[in-house]
PDB file of C-alpha atoms and ligand atoms in Angstrom:
ATOM      1  CA  MET G   1     118.784 105.368  77.520  1.00  0.00           C
ATOM      2  CA  SER G   2     114.970 105.243  78.857  1.00  0.00           C
ATOM      3  CA  GLU G   3     113.076 102.629  79.555  1.00  0.00           C
ATOM      4  CA  GLY G   4     110.767 102.861  76.659  1.00  0.00           C
ATOM      5  CA  ALA G   5     113.632 102.817  74.553  1.00  0.00           C
ATOM      6  CA  ASP G   6     115.046  99.315  76.100  1.00  0.00           C
ATOM      7  CA  LEU G   7     112.112  98.038  74.732  1.00  0.00           C
ATOM      8  CA  GLY G   8     112.040  99.242  71.205  1.00  0.00           C
ATOM      9  CA  ILE G   9     108.710 100.778  71.951  1.00  0.00           C
ATOM     10  CA  HIS G  10     106.932 103.615  73.838  1.00  0.00           C
ATOM     11  CA  PRO G  11     105.582 102.284  76.570  1.00  0.00           C
ATOM     12  CA  ARG G  12     104.152 104.944  79.538  1.00  0.00           C
ATOM     13  CA  VAL G  13     106.657 105.032  82.166  1.00  0.00           C
ATOM     14  CA  ALA G  14     105.362 105.559  85.609  1.00  0.00           C
ATOM     15  CA  LEU G  15     108.015 105.407  88.421  1.00  0.00           C
ATOM     16  CA  VAL G  16     106.451 105.043  92.013  1.00  0.00           C
ATOM     17  CA  THR G  17     108.697 106.242  94.949  1.00  0.00           C
ATOM     18  CA  GLY G  18     108.269 103.867  98.106  1.00  0.00           C
ATOM     19  CA  ALA G  19     106.602 101.016  96.107  1.00  0.00           C
ATOM     20  CA  THR G  20     107.757  98.687  97.942  1.00  0.00           C
ATOM     21  CA  SER G  21     105.058  98.861 100.499  1.00  0.00           C
ATOM     22  CA  GLY G  22     101.719 100.258 101.302  1.00  0.00           C
ATOM     23  CA  ILE G  23     100.092 102.937  99.223  1.00  0.00           C
ATOM     24  CA  GLY G  24     103.001 103.060  97.125  1.00  0.00           C
ATOM     25  CA  LYS G  25     102.910  99.278  96.178  1.00  0.00           C
ATOM     26  CA  ALA G  26      99.270  99.693  96.147  1.00  0.00           C
ATOM     27  CA  ALA G  27      99.875 102.658  93.220  1.00  0.00           C
ATOM     28  CA  ALA G  28     102.087 100.685  91.345  1.00  0.00           C
ATOM     29  CA  LEU G  29     100.158  98.247  90.743  1.00  0.00           C
ATOM     30  CA  ALA G  30      97.362  99.870  89.833  1.00  0.00           C
ATOM     31  CA  LEU G  31      99.122 102.174  87.267  1.00  0.00           C
ATOM     32  CA  ALA G  32     100.577  98.544  85.803  1.00  0.00           C
ATOM     33  CA  GLY G  33      96.872  97.230  85.411  1.00  0.00           C
ATOM     34  CA  GLU G  34      96.322 101.022  82.883  1.00  0.00           C
ATOM     35  CA  GLY G  35      99.126  99.461  81.399  1.00  0.00           C
ATOM     36  CA  PHE G  36     102.334 101.831  82.149  1.00  0.00           C
ATOM     37  CA  LEU G  37     105.479 100.637  82.847  1.00  0.00           C
ATOM     38  CA  VAL G  38     106.127 100.619  86.228  1.00  0.00           C
ATOM     39  CA  LEU G  39     109.698 102.006  87.874  1.00  0.00           C
ATOM     40  CA  VAL G  40     109.408 100.456  91.559  1.00  0.00           C
ATOM     41  CA  HIS G  41     111.877 102.455  93.593  1.00  0.00           C
ATOM     42  CA  GLY G  42     112.293 101.596  97.424  1.00  0.00           C
ATOM     43  CA  ARG G  43     115.393 100.292  99.698  1.00  0.00           C
ATOM     44  CA  ASP G  44     114.684  96.895 100.149  1.00  0.00           C
ATOM     45  CA  ALA G  45     115.110  95.217  96.899  1.00  0.00           C
ATOM     46  CA  THR G  46     113.740  92.024  98.497  1.00  0.00           C
ATOM     47  CA  ARG G  47     110.470  93.522  98.540  1.00  0.00           C
ATOM     48  CA  GLY G  48     110.532  95.461  95.416  1.00  0.00           C
ATOM     49  CA  ALA G  49     111.324  92.155  93.788  1.00  0.00           C
ATOM     50  CA  ALA G  50     108.524  90.503  94.991  1.00  0.00           C
ATOM     51  CA  THR G  51     106.694  93.598  93.661  1.00  0.00           C
ATOM     52  CA  VAL G  52     107.925  93.409  90.414  1.00  0.00           C
ATOM     53  CA  ARG G  53     106.781  89.782  90.389  1.00  0.00           C
ATOM     54  CA  GLU G  54     103.529  90.858  91.596  1.00  0.00           C
ATOM     55  CA  ILE G  55     102.914  93.098  88.416  1.00  0.00           C
ATOM     56  CA  GLU G  56     104.334  90.772  86.038  1.00  0.00           C
ATOM     57  CA  ALA G  57     102.173  87.777  87.687  1.00  0.00           C
ATOM     58  CA  ALA G  58      99.236  90.226  87.235  1.00  0.00           C
ATOM     59  CA  GLY G  59     100.313  90.971  83.482  1.00  0.00           C
ATOM     60  CA  GLY G  60     102.272  93.895  83.733  1.00  0.00           C
ATOM     61  CA  ARG G  61     105.781  95.503  83.244  1.00  0.00           C
ATOM     62  CA  ALA G  62     107.715  96.319  86.056  1.00  0.00           C
ATOM     63  CA  ARG G  63     111.567  96.958  87.582  1.00  0.00           C
ATOM     64  CA  PHE G  64     112.809  97.782  90.260  1.00  0.00           C
ATOM     65  CA  LEU G  65     115.144 100.750  90.795  1.00  0.00           C
ATOM     66  CA  GLY G  66     116.558 100.910  94.577  1.00  0.00           C
ATOM     67  CA  ALA G  67     117.597 104.158  96.113  1.00  0.00           C
ATOM     68  CA  ASP G  68     117.759 106.205  99.643  1.00  0.00           C
ATOM     69  CA  VAL G  69     115.540 109.324  99.568  1.00  0.00           C
ATOM     70  CA  SER G  70     117.318 110.659 102.163  1.00  0.00           C
ATOM     71  CA  ASP G  71     120.367 110.942 100.046  1.00  0.00           C
ATOM     72  CA  PRO G  72     120.713 113.626  97.334  1.00  0.00           C
ATOM     73  CA  GLU G  73     123.484 111.719  95.584  1.00  0.00           C
ATOM     74  CA  ASP G  74     121.073 108.732  95.614  1.00  0.00           C
ATOM     75  CA  VAL G  75     118.122 110.411  94.497  1.00  0.00           C
ATOM     76  CA  ALA G  76     120.389 112.128  91.323  1.00  0.00           C
ATOM     77  CA  ARG G  77     121.041 108.894  90.217  1.00  0.00           C
ATOM     78  CA  LEU G  78     117.165 107.719  90.750  1.00  0.00           C
ATOM     79  CA  ALA G  79     116.341 110.119  88.533  1.00  0.00           C
ATOM     80  CA  SER G  80     118.934 109.325  85.871  1.00  0.00           C
ATOM     81  CA  ALA G  81     118.411 105.807  86.034  1.00  0.00           C
ATOM     82  CA  ALA G  82     114.651 106.351  85.617  1.00  0.00           C
ATOM     83  CA  GLY G  83     115.492 108.041  82.400  1.00  0.00           C
ATOM     84  CA  GLU G  84     112.005 110.076  80.310  1.00  0.00           C
ATOM     85  CA  VAL G  85     109.329 109.205  82.803  1.00  0.00           C
ATOM     86  CA  ASP G  86     105.552 110.210  81.728  1.00  0.00           C
ATOM     87  CA  VAL G  87     104.162 109.852  85.462  1.00  0.00           C
ATOM     88  CA  LEU G  88     106.362 110.766  88.748  1.00  0.00           C
ATOM     89  CA  VAL G  89     104.406 109.857  91.711  1.00  0.00           C
ATOM     90  CA  ASN G  90     105.959 111.312  94.873  1.00  0.00           C
ATOM     91  CA  ASN G  91     105.339 108.589  97.598  1.00  0.00           C
ATOM     92  CA  ALA G  92     108.710 107.355  99.493  1.00  0.00           C
ATOM     93  CA  GLY G  93     108.402 108.703 103.011  1.00  0.00           C
ATOM     94  CA  PHE G  94     107.756 108.111 106.426  1.00  0.00           C
ATOM     95  CA  SER G  95     105.854 109.964 109.698  1.00  0.00           C
ATOM     96  CA  TRP G  96     107.022 110.570 113.367  1.00  0.00           C
ATOM     97  CA  PHE G  97     104.349 110.888 115.684  1.00  0.00           C
ATOM     98  CA  GLY G  98     104.913 112.081 119.593  1.00  0.00           C
ATOM     99  CA  PRO G  99     105.271 114.654 121.642  1.00  0.00           C
ATOM    100  CA  SER G 100     107.071 117.591 119.915  1.00  0.00           C
ATOM    101  CA  ALA G 101     109.275 118.197 122.765  1.00  0.00           C
ATOM    102  CA  GLU G 102     110.782 114.553 122.138  1.00  0.00           C
ATOM    103  CA  LEU G 103     111.555 115.005 118.366  1.00  0.00           C
ATOM    104  CA  ASP G 104     115.338 115.305 117.879  1.00  0.00           C
ATOM    105  CA  THR G 105     116.999 117.567 114.765  1.00  0.00           C
ATOM    106  CA  ALA G 106     118.374 114.346 113.244  1.00  0.00           C
ATOM    107  CA  THR G 107     114.831 113.077 112.749  1.00  0.00           C
ATOM    108  CA  PHE G 108     113.351 116.421 112.138  1.00  0.00           C
ATOM    109  CA  ASP G 109     115.983 116.778 109.344  1.00  0.00           C
ATOM    110  CA  ALA G 110     115.417 113.184 108.257  1.00  0.00           C
ATOM    111  CA  LEU G 111     112.024 113.945 107.496  1.00  0.00           C
ATOM    112  CA  PHE G 112     112.089 116.780 105.489  1.00  0.00           C
ATOM    113  CA  ALA G 113     115.428 114.859 103.278  1.00  0.00           C
ATOM    114  CA  SER G 114     112.887 111.915 102.409  1.00  0.00           C
ATOM    115  CA  ASN G 115     109.447 113.868 102.703  1.00  0.00           C
ATOM    116  CA  VAL G 116     110.012 116.890 101.079  1.00  0.00           C
ATOM    117  CA  ARG G 117     113.473 117.555  99.373  1.00  0.00           C
ATOM    118  CA  ALA G 118     113.510 114.620  97.501  1.00  0.00           C
ATOM    119  CA  ALA G 119     110.540 115.276  95.864  1.00  0.00           C
ATOM    120  CA  TYR G 120     111.954 118.912  94.953  1.00  0.00           C
ATOM    121  CA  GLN G 121     114.660 117.008  93.429  1.00  0.00           C
ATOM    122  CA  LEU G 122     113.158 114.258  91.305  1.00  0.00           C
ATOM    123  CA  VAL G 123     110.258 117.056  90.239  1.00  0.00           C
ATOM    124  CA  ALA G 124     113.689 119.694  89.265  1.00  0.00           C
ATOM    125  CA  ALA G 125     115.420 116.607  87.287  1.00  0.00           C
ATOM    126  CA  LEU G 126     111.991 115.271  85.590  1.00  0.00           C
ATOM    127  CA  ALA G 127     109.412 117.663  85.123  1.00  0.00           C
ATOM    128  CA  PRO G 128     111.438 119.777  82.359  1.00  0.00           C
ATOM    129  CA  GLY G 129     111.867 116.410  80.208  1.00  0.00           C
ATOM    130  CA  MET G 130     107.985 116.241  80.755  1.00  0.00           C
ATOM    131  CA  VAL G 131     107.632 119.447  79.400  1.00  0.00           C
ATOM    132  CA  LYS G 132     109.908 119.321  76.403  1.00  0.00           C
ATOM    133  CA  ARG G 133     107.858 116.160  75.818  1.00  0.00           C
ATOM    134  CA  GLY G 134     104.240 118.507  76.160  1.00  0.00           C
ATOM    135  CA  ARG G 135     102.821 116.262  78.577  1.00  0.00           C
ATOM    136  CA  GLY G 136     103.586 114.269  81.777  1.00  0.00           C
ATOM    137  CA  SER G 137     101.589 113.613  85.090  1.00  0.00           C
ATOM    138  CA  ILE G 138     103.087 114.765  89.109  1.00  0.00           C
ATOM    139  CA  ILE G 139     101.012 113.004  92.005  1.00  0.00           C
ATOM    140  CA  SER G 140     102.421 113.766  95.176  1.00  0.00           C
ATOM    141  CA  LEU G 141     101.321 112.120  99.028  1.00  0.00           C
ATOM    142  CA  ASP G 142      99.876 114.847 100.988  1.00  0.00           C
ATOM    143  CA  SER G 143      98.199 113.522 104.367  1.00  0.00           C
ATOM    144  CA  MET G 144      95.371 114.846 106.136  1.00  0.00           C
ATOM    145  CA  ALA G 145      97.681 115.496 108.630  1.00  0.00           C
ATOM    146  CA  GLY G 146      98.977 118.361 106.497  1.00  0.00           C
ATOM    147  CA  ARG G 147      95.351 120.275 106.541  1.00  0.00           C
ATOM    148  CA  VAL G 148      94.592 119.245 110.257  1.00  0.00           C
ATOM    149  CA  GLY G 149      96.023 119.545 113.462  1.00  0.00           C
ATOM    150  CA  LEU G 150      96.664 116.390 114.649  1.00  0.00           C
ATOM    151  CA  ALA G 151      98.477 116.080 118.589  1.00  0.00           C
ATOM    152  CA  GLY G 152     102.207 114.471 118.361  1.00  0.00           C
ATOM    153  CA  GLY G 153     102.080 115.138 114.975  1.00  0.00           C
ATOM    154  CA  ALA G 154     103.767 118.955 113.802  1.00  0.00           C
ATOM    155  CA  ALA G 155     106.910 118.130 111.574  1.00  0.00           C
ATOM    156  CA  TYR G 156     105.258 115.128 109.580  1.00  0.00           C
ATOM    157  CA  GLY G 157     102.438 117.381 108.839  1.00  0.00           C
ATOM    158  CA  ALA G 158     104.678 120.493 108.189  1.00  0.00           C
ATOM    159  CA  THR G 159     106.551 117.976 105.540  1.00  0.00           C
ATOM    160  CA  LYS G 160     103.144 117.059 103.838  1.00  0.00           C
ATOM    161  CA  ALA G 161     101.893 121.130 103.840  1.00  0.00           C
ATOM    162  CA  ALA G 162     105.198 121.479 102.362  1.00  0.00           C
ATOM    163  CA  LEU G 163     104.489 119.127  99.599  1.00  0.00           C
ATOM    164  CA  THR G 164     101.543 120.156  98.864  1.00  0.00           C
ATOM    165  CA  ALA G 165     102.566 123.717  98.406  1.00  0.00           C
ATOM    166  CA  MET G 166     105.163 123.158  95.897  1.00  0.00           C
ATOM    167  CA  SER G 167     102.695 120.880  94.290  1.00  0.00           C
ATOM    168  CA  ARG G 168     100.778 124.384  93.437  1.00  0.00           C
ATOM    169  CA  ALA G 169     103.670 126.186  92.563  1.00  0.00           C
ATOM    170  CA  TRP G 170     104.851 123.186  90.031  1.00  0.00           C
ATOM    171  CA  ALA G 171     101.344 123.576  88.397  1.00  0.00           C
ATOM    172  CA  ALA G 172     101.628 127.262  88.048  1.00  0.00           C
ATOM    173  CA  GLU G 173     105.534 126.407  86.758  1.00  0.00           C
ATOM    174  CA  TYR G 174     104.802 122.620  84.396  1.00  0.00           C
ATOM    175  CA  SER G 175     100.974 122.997  83.653  1.00  0.00           C
ATOM    176  CA  PRO G 176     100.802 125.042  80.939  1.00  0.00           C
ATOM    177  CA  ALA G 177     102.826 122.983  78.830  1.00  0.00           C
ATOM    178  CA  GLY G 178     100.822 120.287  79.530  1.00  0.00           C
ATOM    179  CA  VAL G 179     102.195 118.279  82.469  1.00  0.00           C
ATOM    180  CA  LEU G 180      99.436 117.794  85.042  1.00  0.00           C
ATOM    181  CA  VAL G 181     100.582 118.177  88.656  1.00  0.00           C
ATOM    182  CA  ASN G 182      98.245 117.292  91.623  1.00  0.00           C
ATOM    183  CA  THR G 183      98.562 115.998  95.157  1.00  0.00           C
ATOM    184  CA  VAL G 184      96.617 112.906  96.636  1.00  0.00           C
ATOM    185  CA  ALA G 185      95.580 113.481 100.407  1.00  0.00           C
ATOM    186  CA  PRO G 186      95.078 110.289 102.006  1.00  0.00           C
ATOM    187  CA  GLY G 187      93.213 110.055 105.778  1.00  0.00           C
ATOM    188  CA  PRO G 188      94.629 107.034 108.059  1.00  0.00           C
ATOM    189  CA  VAL G 189      95.800 103.892 105.752  1.00  0.00           C
ATOM    190  CA  TYR G 190      95.931 100.236 107.012  1.00  0.00           C
ATOM    191  CA  THR G 191     100.363 100.014 105.901  1.00  0.00           C
ATOM    192  CA  GLY G 192     102.908  99.199 107.828  1.00  0.00           C
ATOM    193  CA  ALA G 193     102.447 102.084 110.938  1.00  0.00           C
ATOM    194  CA  ASP G 194     100.927 101.222 114.237  1.00  0.00           C
ATOM    195  CA  PRO G 195      97.736  99.638 112.983  1.00  0.00           C
ATOM    196  CA  GLU G 196      95.614 100.552 116.645  1.00  0.00           C
ATOM    197  CA  LEU G 197      96.434 104.431 115.955  1.00  0.00           C
ATOM    198  CA  ILE G 198      95.450 104.225 112.046  1.00  0.00           C
ATOM    199  CA  LYS G 199      92.296 102.531 113.561  1.00  0.00           C
ATOM    200  CA  GLN G 200      92.108 105.176 116.240  1.00  0.00           C
ATOM    201  CA  LEU G 201      92.495 107.739 113.450  1.00  0.00           C
ATOM    202  CA  GLY G 202      89.962 105.756 111.183  1.00  0.00           C
ATOM    203  CA  ASP G 203      87.036 106.245 113.906  1.00  0.00           C
ATOM    204  CA  THR G 204      87.158 109.765 113.987  1.00  0.00           C
ATOM    205  CA  THR G 205      86.043 110.114 109.500  1.00  0.00           C
ATOM    206  CA  LEU G 206      82.765 110.098 108.572  1.00  0.00           C
ATOM    207  CA  LEU G 207      82.594 106.504 107.306  1.00  0.00           C
ATOM    208  CA  GLY G 208      84.519 105.799 110.500  1.00  0.00           C
ATOM    209  CA  ARG G 209      87.480 103.377 109.375  1.00  0.00           C
ATOM    210  CA  ALA G 210      91.087 103.737 107.623  1.00  0.00           C
ATOM    211  CA  ALA G 211      91.320 103.204 104.055  1.00  0.00           C
ATOM    212  CA  ARG G 212      92.928 100.120 102.699  1.00  0.00           C
ATOM    213  CA  ALA G 213      96.174 100.946 100.402  1.00  0.00           C
ATOM    214  CA  GLU G 214      94.432 100.138  97.081  1.00  0.00           C
ATOM    215  CA  GLU G 215      91.565 102.633  97.831  1.00  0.00           C
ATOM    216  CA  ILE G 216      94.609 105.117  97.498  1.00  0.00           C
ATOM    217  CA  GLY G 217      96.183 103.496  94.808  1.00  0.00           C
ATOM    218  CA  GLU G 218      93.194 104.041  92.495  1.00  0.00           C
ATOM    219  CA  VAL G 219      92.818 107.395  92.894  1.00  0.00           C
ATOM    220  CA  ILE G 220      96.746 108.025  91.736  1.00  0.00           C
ATOM    221  CA  ALA G 221      96.159 105.205  88.791  1.00  0.00           C
ATOM    222  CA  PHE G 222      92.793 107.665  88.220  1.00  0.00           C
ATOM    223  CA  LEU G 223      95.037 111.084  88.349  1.00  0.00           C
ATOM    224  CA  ALA G 224      97.640 109.273  86.061  1.00  0.00           C
ATOM    225  CA  SER G 225      94.692 108.322  83.420  1.00  0.00           C
ATOM    226  CA  PRO G 226      93.742 110.246  80.863  1.00  0.00           C
ATOM    227  CA  LYS G 227      90.303 110.379  82.319  1.00  0.00           C
ATOM    228  CA  ALA G 228      92.331 113.305  85.011  1.00  0.00           C
ATOM    229  CA  SER G 229      93.201 115.280  81.886  1.00  0.00           C
ATOM    230  CA  TYR G 230      91.449 118.555  82.836  1.00  0.00           C
ATOM    231  CA  ILE G 231      92.443 118.262  86.754  1.00  0.00           C
ATOM    232  CA  THR G 232      95.583 120.094  87.902  1.00  0.00           C
ATOM    233  CA  GLY G 233      97.183 122.116  90.628  1.00  0.00           C
ATOM    234  CA  ALA G 234      94.168 119.895  92.880  1.00  0.00           C
ATOM    235  CA  VAL G 235      94.598 118.567  96.539  1.00  0.00           C
ATOM    236  CA  ILE G 236      92.154 115.350  96.622  1.00  0.00           C
ATOM    237  CA  PRO G 237      91.118 113.876  99.883  1.00  0.00           C
ATOM    238  CA  VAL G 238      90.887 110.463  99.908  1.00  0.00           C
ATOM    239  CA  ASP G 239      90.021 110.453 104.049  1.00  0.00           C
ATOM    240  CA  GLY G 240      86.801 108.881 104.634  1.00  0.00           C
ATOM    241  CA  GLY G 241      85.460 112.895 104.767  1.00  0.00           C
ATOM    242  CA  ARG G 242      87.992 113.143 107.696  1.00  0.00           C
ATOM    243  CA  THR G 243      88.820 117.002 106.733  1.00  0.00           C
ATOM    244  CA  ALA G 244      85.270 117.938 105.822  1.00  0.00           C
ATOM    245  CA  ILE G 245      84.230 118.080 109.441  1.00  0.00           C
TER     246      ILE G 245
HETATM  247  N1  NAP J 301      99.355 104.993 105.752  1.00  0.00           N
HETATM  248  C1  NAP J 301      99.342 106.219 106.570  1.00  0.00           C
HETATM  249  O1  NAP J 301      98.073 106.361 107.038  1.00  0.00           O
HETATM  250  C2  NAP J 301      99.240 107.266 105.184  1.00  0.00           C
HETATM  251  C3  NAP J 301      98.094 108.702 105.185  1.00  0.00           C
HETATM  252  C4  NAP J 301      98.643 109.886 104.407  1.00  0.00           C
HETATM  253  C5  NAP J 301     100.156 109.834 104.068  1.00  0.00           C
HETATM  254  N2  NAP J 301     100.638 108.702 104.175  1.00  0.00           N
HETATM  255  C6  NAP J 301     101.899 109.017 102.983  1.00  0.00           C
HETATM  256  O2  NAP J 301     101.981 107.647 101.630  1.00  0.00           O
HETATM  257  C7  NAP J 301     102.926 107.901 101.646  1.00  0.00           C
HETATM  258  C8  NAP J 301     103.284 106.251 101.758  1.00  0.00           C
HETATM  259  O3  NAP J 301     103.291 105.664 102.659  1.00  0.00           O
HETATM  260  P1  NAP J 301     102.776 104.138 103.374  1.00  0.00           P
HETATM  261  O4  NAP J 301     101.994 104.555 104.826  1.00  0.00           O
HETATM  262  O5  NAP J 301     102.467 103.235 102.407  1.00  0.00           O
HETATM  263  O6  NAP J 301     104.338 103.960 103.864  1.00  0.00           O
HETATM  264  P2  NAP J 301     104.920 102.392 104.373  1.00  0.00           P
HETATM  265  O7  NAP J 301     104.437 101.432 104.059  1.00  0.00           O
HETATM  266  O8  NAP J 301     105.562 102.384 105.329  1.00  0.00           O
HETATM  267  O9  NAP J 301     105.767 102.583 102.900  1.00  0.00           O
HETATM  268  C9  NAP J 301     106.949 103.522 102.389  1.00  0.00           C
HETATM  269  C10 NAP J 301     107.716 103.699 101.402  1.00  0.00           C
HETATM  270  O10 NAP J 301     108.631 104.367 100.937  1.00  0.00           O
HETATM  271  C11 NAP J 301     109.804 103.754 101.052  1.00  0.00           C
HETATM  272  N3  NAP J 301     111.097 104.274 101.847  1.00  0.00           N
HETATM  273  C12 NAP J 301     110.590 105.448 103.111  1.00  0.00           C
HETATM  274  N4  NAP J 301     111.836 105.876 103.511  1.00  0.00           N
HETATM  275  C13 NAP J 301     112.391 105.785 102.573  1.00  0.00           C
HETATM  276  C14 NAP J 301     113.831 106.180 102.147  1.00  0.00           C
HETATM  277  N5  NAP J 301     114.654 106.816 102.648  1.00  0.00           N
HETATM  278  N6  NAP J 301     114.673 105.914 100.961  1.00  0.00           N
HETATM  279  C15 NAP J 301     113.858 105.434 100.190  1.00  0.00           C
HETATM  280  N7  NAP J 301     112.035 104.786 100.294  1.00  0.00           N
HETATM  281  C16 NAP J 301     111.966 104.898 101.294  1.00  0.00           C
HETATM  282  C17 NAP J 301     109.596 102.474 101.420  1.00  0.00           C
HETATM  283  O11 NAP J 301     110.690 101.665 100.999  1.00  0.00           O
HETATM  284  P3  NAP J 301     111.424 100.415 101.488  1.00  0.00           P
HETATM  285  O12 NAP J 301     111.303 100.004 102.830  1.00  0.00           O
HETATM  286  O13 NAP J 301     111.840  99.741 100.516  1.00  0.00           O
HETATM  287  O14 NAP J 301     113.075 101.685 101.458  1.00  0.00           O
HETATM  288  C18 NAP J 301     108.625 101.871 101.049  1.00  0.00           C
HETATM  289  O15 NAP J 301     108.150 101.432  99.801  1.00  0.00           O
HETATM  290  C19 NAP J 301     103.602 108.461 102.551  1.00  0.00           C
HETATM  291  O16 NAP J 301     104.416 109.637 101.673  1.00  0.00           O
HETATM  292  C20 NAP J 301     103.107 109.089 103.705  1.00  0.00           C
HETATM  293  O17 NAP J 301     103.841 109.957 103.967  1.00  0.00           O
HETATM  294  C21 NAP J 301     100.050 108.026 104.644  1.00  0.00           C
END
C-alpha cells in the first residue's frame, strides 16, 4: 500500500535518498515545506528520526525508511516500501578523493554501487508507476566533479557523469509520458566532507565560497514543483559559476 493510501488522502509523495544529512536533508526539509509527504531515506535511524522530527516541527509530514544503497536487495526493499512516489531524489552516495593509484577496487566498486547502480534500480522500480499515472519528477545529484577534472576525483567524477548520462536517457524514455527527469550538479557544499577541501574548492568558484546545503535543497524543491513544469533532460549547475570558467 502506498503512503498516500495509508493517509486516506492523496498527498504528493517524495522519496529522498540520503536524507539523514547534508544536501538530502536540506532537500527533504524544502520539499516538506512545499507540502510533500517526504520519505526520508538513509542508514542511520537516529539521524533519520531527527530529520523526521525537524520536518514535523516545521509543520510538514515525513517518515524514515532505512536501507543500504550499496546492497541491491536492500534497494529493492526500499523501492517496495516507498510504494507510489511522485518525486524521486537520487541523492545518497559518497565521494572518494585521493591519488588514483591508491584507490582499491573494492572502494571503486562501492562508489559505483551506491552512486550509480542504486539510482538505476530505484528509477527502474519507480518510474513505470509515474508513467502509468502520467506524472512524476526524478532529480539526481551530479557534481561539478562529473564535468571538470579534479585531481584525485577520477572515480567519483565518473560516477557522477554516469548518473547524468543515465538521466538524459531516462528523460528520453519517460518524459513523453509526463515524467520530468533532471540533474542538479552542485559545486562544493559544506556537509559531512573535509571542510578544508570544501573551502579550497569554494575559493575556486566565481562567488569565492562553497555553498550551504540549503542552497542546493531549494533548487531540488523548485525542480519538483509545478514552477519547473517545462524543464526536463536538464543539468542544472549550482556551483557558484565554477563550471562556467
Ligand atoms: N557536499 C558536496 O560538496 C557535494 C558536491 C556535489 C555533489 N554532492 C553529492 O550530493 C549528494 C549528497 O552529498 P552530501 O555532501 O550531502 O553527503 P553527506 O552529508 O555525507 O550525506 C550522505 C547521505 O547519503 C546517505 N548514504 C551514503 N551512503 C549510503 C548507503 N550506502 N546507503 C544508504 N544511504 C547512504 C547518508 O545516509 P546515512 O549516513 O544515514 O547512511 C547521508 O544521508 C551525494 O550524491 C554527493 O555526491 C555533494
